[in-house]
PDB file of C-alpha atoms in Angstrom:
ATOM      1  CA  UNK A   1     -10.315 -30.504 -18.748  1.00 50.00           C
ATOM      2  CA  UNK A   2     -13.229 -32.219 -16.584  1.00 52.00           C
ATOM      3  CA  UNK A   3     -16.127 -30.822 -14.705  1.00 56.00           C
ATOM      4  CA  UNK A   4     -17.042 -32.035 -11.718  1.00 58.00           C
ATOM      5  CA  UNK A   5     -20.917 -31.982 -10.771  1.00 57.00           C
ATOM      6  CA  UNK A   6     -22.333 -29.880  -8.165  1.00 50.00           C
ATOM      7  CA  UNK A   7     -22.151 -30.945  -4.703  1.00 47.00           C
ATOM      8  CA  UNK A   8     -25.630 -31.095  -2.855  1.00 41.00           C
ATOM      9  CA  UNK A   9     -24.547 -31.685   1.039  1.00 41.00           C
ATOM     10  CA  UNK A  10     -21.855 -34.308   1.202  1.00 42.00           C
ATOM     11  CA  UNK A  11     -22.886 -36.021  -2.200  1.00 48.00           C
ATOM     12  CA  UNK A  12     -21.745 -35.293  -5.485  1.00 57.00           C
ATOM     13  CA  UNK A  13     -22.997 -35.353  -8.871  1.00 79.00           C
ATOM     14  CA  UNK A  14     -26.390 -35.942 -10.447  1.00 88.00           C
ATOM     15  CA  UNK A  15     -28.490 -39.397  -9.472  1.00 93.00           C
ATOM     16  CA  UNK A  16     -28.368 -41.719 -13.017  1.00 95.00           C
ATOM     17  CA  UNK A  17     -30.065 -44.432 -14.175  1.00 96.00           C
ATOM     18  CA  UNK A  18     -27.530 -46.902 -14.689  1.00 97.00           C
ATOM     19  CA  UNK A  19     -27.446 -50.573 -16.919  1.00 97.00           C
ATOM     20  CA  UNK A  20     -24.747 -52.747 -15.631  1.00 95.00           C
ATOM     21  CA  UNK A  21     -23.047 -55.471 -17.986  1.00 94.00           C
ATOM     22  CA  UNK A  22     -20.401 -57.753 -16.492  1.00 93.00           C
ATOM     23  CA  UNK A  23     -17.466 -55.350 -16.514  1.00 92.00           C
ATOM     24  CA  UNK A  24     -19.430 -52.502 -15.395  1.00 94.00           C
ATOM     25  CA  UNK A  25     -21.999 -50.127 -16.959  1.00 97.00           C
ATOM     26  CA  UNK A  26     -23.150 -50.910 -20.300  1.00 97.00           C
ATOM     27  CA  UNK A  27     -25.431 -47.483 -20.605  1.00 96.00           C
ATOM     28  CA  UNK A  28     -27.103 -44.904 -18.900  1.00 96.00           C
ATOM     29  CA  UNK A  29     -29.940 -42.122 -18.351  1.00 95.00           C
ATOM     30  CA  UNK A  30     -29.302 -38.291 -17.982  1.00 90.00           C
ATOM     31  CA  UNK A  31     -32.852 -37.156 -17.985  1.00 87.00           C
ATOM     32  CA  UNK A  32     -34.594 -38.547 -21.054  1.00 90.00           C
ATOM     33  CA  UNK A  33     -30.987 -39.461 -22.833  1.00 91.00           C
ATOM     34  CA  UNK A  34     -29.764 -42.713 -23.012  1.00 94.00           C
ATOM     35  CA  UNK A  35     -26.279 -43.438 -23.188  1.00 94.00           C
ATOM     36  CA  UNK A  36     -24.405 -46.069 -24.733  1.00 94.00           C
ATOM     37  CA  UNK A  37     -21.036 -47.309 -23.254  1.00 95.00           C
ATOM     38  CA  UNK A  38     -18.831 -47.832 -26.153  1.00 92.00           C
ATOM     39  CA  UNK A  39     -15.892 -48.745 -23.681  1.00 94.00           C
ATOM     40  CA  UNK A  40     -14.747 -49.177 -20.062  1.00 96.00           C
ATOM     41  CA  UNK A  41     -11.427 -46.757 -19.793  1.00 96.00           C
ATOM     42  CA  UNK A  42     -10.556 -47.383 -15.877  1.00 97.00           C
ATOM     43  CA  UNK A  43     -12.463 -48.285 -12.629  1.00 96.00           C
ATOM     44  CA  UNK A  44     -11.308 -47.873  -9.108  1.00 95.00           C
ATOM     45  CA  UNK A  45     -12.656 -47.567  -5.468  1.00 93.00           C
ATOM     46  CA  UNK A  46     -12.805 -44.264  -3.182  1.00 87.00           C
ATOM     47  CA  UNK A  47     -13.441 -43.923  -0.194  1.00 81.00           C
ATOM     48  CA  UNK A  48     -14.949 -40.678   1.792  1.00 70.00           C
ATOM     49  CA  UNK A  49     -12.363 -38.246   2.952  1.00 70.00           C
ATOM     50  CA  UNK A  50     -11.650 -38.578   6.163  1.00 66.00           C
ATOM     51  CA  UNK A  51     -13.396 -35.539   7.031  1.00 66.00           C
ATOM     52  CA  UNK A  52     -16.728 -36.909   6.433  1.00 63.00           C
ATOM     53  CA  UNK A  53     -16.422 -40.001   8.220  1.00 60.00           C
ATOM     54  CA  UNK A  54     -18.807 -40.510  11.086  1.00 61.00           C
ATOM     55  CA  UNK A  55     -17.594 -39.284  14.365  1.00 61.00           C
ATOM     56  CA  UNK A  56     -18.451 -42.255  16.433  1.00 56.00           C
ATOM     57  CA  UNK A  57     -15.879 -43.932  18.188  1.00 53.00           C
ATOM     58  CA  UNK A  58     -14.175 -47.810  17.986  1.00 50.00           C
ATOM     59  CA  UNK A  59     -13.211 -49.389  14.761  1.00 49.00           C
ATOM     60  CA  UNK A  60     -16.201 -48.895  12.978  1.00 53.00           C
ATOM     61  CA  UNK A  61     -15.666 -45.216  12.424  1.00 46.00           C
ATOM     62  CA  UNK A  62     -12.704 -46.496  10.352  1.00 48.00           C
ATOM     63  CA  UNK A  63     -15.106 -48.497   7.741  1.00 56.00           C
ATOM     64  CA  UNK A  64     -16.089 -46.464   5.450  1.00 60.00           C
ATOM     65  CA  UNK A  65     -18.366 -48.121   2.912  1.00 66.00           C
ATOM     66  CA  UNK A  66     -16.662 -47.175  -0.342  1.00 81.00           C
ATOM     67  CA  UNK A  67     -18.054 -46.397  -4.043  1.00 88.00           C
ATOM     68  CA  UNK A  68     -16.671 -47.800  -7.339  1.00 94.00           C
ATOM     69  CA  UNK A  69     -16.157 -45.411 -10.016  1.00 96.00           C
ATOM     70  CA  UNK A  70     -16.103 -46.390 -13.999  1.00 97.00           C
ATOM     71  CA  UNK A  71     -14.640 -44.078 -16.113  1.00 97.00           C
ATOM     72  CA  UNK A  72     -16.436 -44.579 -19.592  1.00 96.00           C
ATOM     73  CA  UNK A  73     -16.870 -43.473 -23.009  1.00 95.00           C
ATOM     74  CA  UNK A  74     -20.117 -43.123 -24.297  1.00 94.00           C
ATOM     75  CA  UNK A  75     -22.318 -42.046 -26.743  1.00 93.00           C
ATOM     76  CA  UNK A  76     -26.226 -40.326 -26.578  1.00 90.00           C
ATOM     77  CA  UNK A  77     -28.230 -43.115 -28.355  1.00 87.00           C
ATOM     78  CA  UNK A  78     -28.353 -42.392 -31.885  1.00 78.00           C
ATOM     79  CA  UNK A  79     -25.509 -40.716 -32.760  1.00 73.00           C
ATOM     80  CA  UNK A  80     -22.308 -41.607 -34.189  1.00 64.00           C
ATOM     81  CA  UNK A  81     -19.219 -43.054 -31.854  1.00 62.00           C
ATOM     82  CA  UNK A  82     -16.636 -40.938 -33.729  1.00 64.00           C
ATOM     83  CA  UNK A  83     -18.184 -37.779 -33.866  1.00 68.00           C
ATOM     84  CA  UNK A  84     -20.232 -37.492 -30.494  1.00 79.00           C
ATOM     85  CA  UNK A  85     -18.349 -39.687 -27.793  1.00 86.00           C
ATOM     86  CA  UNK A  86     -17.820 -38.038 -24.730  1.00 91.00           C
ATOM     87  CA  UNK A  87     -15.952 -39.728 -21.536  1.00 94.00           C
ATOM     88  CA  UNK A  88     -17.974 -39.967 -18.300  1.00 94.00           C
ATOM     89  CA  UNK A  89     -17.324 -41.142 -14.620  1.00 96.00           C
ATOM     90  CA  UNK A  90     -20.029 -43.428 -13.301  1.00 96.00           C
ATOM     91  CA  UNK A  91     -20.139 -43.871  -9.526  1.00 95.00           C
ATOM     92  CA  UNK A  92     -22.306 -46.808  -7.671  1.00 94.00           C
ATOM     93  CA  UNK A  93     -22.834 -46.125  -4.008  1.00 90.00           C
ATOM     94  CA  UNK A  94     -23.663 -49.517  -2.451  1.00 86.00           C
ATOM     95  CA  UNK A  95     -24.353 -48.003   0.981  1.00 82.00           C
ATOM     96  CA  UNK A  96     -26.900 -45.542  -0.876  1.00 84.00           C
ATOM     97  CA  UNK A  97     -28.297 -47.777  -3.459  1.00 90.00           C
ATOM     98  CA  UNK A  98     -27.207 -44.657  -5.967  1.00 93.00           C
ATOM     99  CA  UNK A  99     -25.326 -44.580  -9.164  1.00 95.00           C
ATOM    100  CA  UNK A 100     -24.222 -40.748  -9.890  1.00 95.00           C
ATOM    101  CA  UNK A 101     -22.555 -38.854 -12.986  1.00 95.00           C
ATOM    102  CA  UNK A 102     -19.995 -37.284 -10.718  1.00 92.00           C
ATOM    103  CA  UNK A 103     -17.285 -35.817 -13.569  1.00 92.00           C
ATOM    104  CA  UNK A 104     -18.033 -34.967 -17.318  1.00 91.00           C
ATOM    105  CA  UNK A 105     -14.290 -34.700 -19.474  1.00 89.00           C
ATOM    106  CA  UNK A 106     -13.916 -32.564 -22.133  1.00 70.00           C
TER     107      UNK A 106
END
């Protein structure tokens, strides 16, 4: 099961502080809890739906600056990898400057 995080307008999930290493993240801040990637399960690129692409005309309209998600498993600084890992979706938003938690699995 996963949770996705709340939707505010068109974006979702919360706004995270994010450390990236050469494959991707390499740990993160919920708050005042750091995060330690332990491993990089998947990445992959989305793109908006195409209901919330911009209504202007030409071919423009059809590029749609797209976000990388990294699917990770991490741990809250300070506790143990075996007992306390938890797998997280990481999302950078180049057009925003924004890295978001947008899903949580349990």
């Amino acid at each position: 099961m996963s949770r996705v995080l709340g939707e505010v307008g068109e974006r979702v999930g919360e706004e995270v502080r994010v450390e990236r290493g050469p494959l991707g993240p390499a740990q993160f801040w919920r708050g005042q809890w750091r995060y330690v990637v332990g491993e990089l399960l998947d990445s992959w690129v989305e793109t908006a739906p195409w209901w919330q692409r911009p209504a202007a005309g030409g071919a423009s309209a059809d590029l749609v600056a797209p976000r990388e998600v990294f699917r990770v498993e991490a741990v809250r600084a300070g506790r143990s990898r075996m007992s306390f890992a938890g797998v997280y979706d990481l999302s950078w938003d180049a057009a925003d400057n924004r890295w978001s938690l947008v899903r949580v699995h349990d």
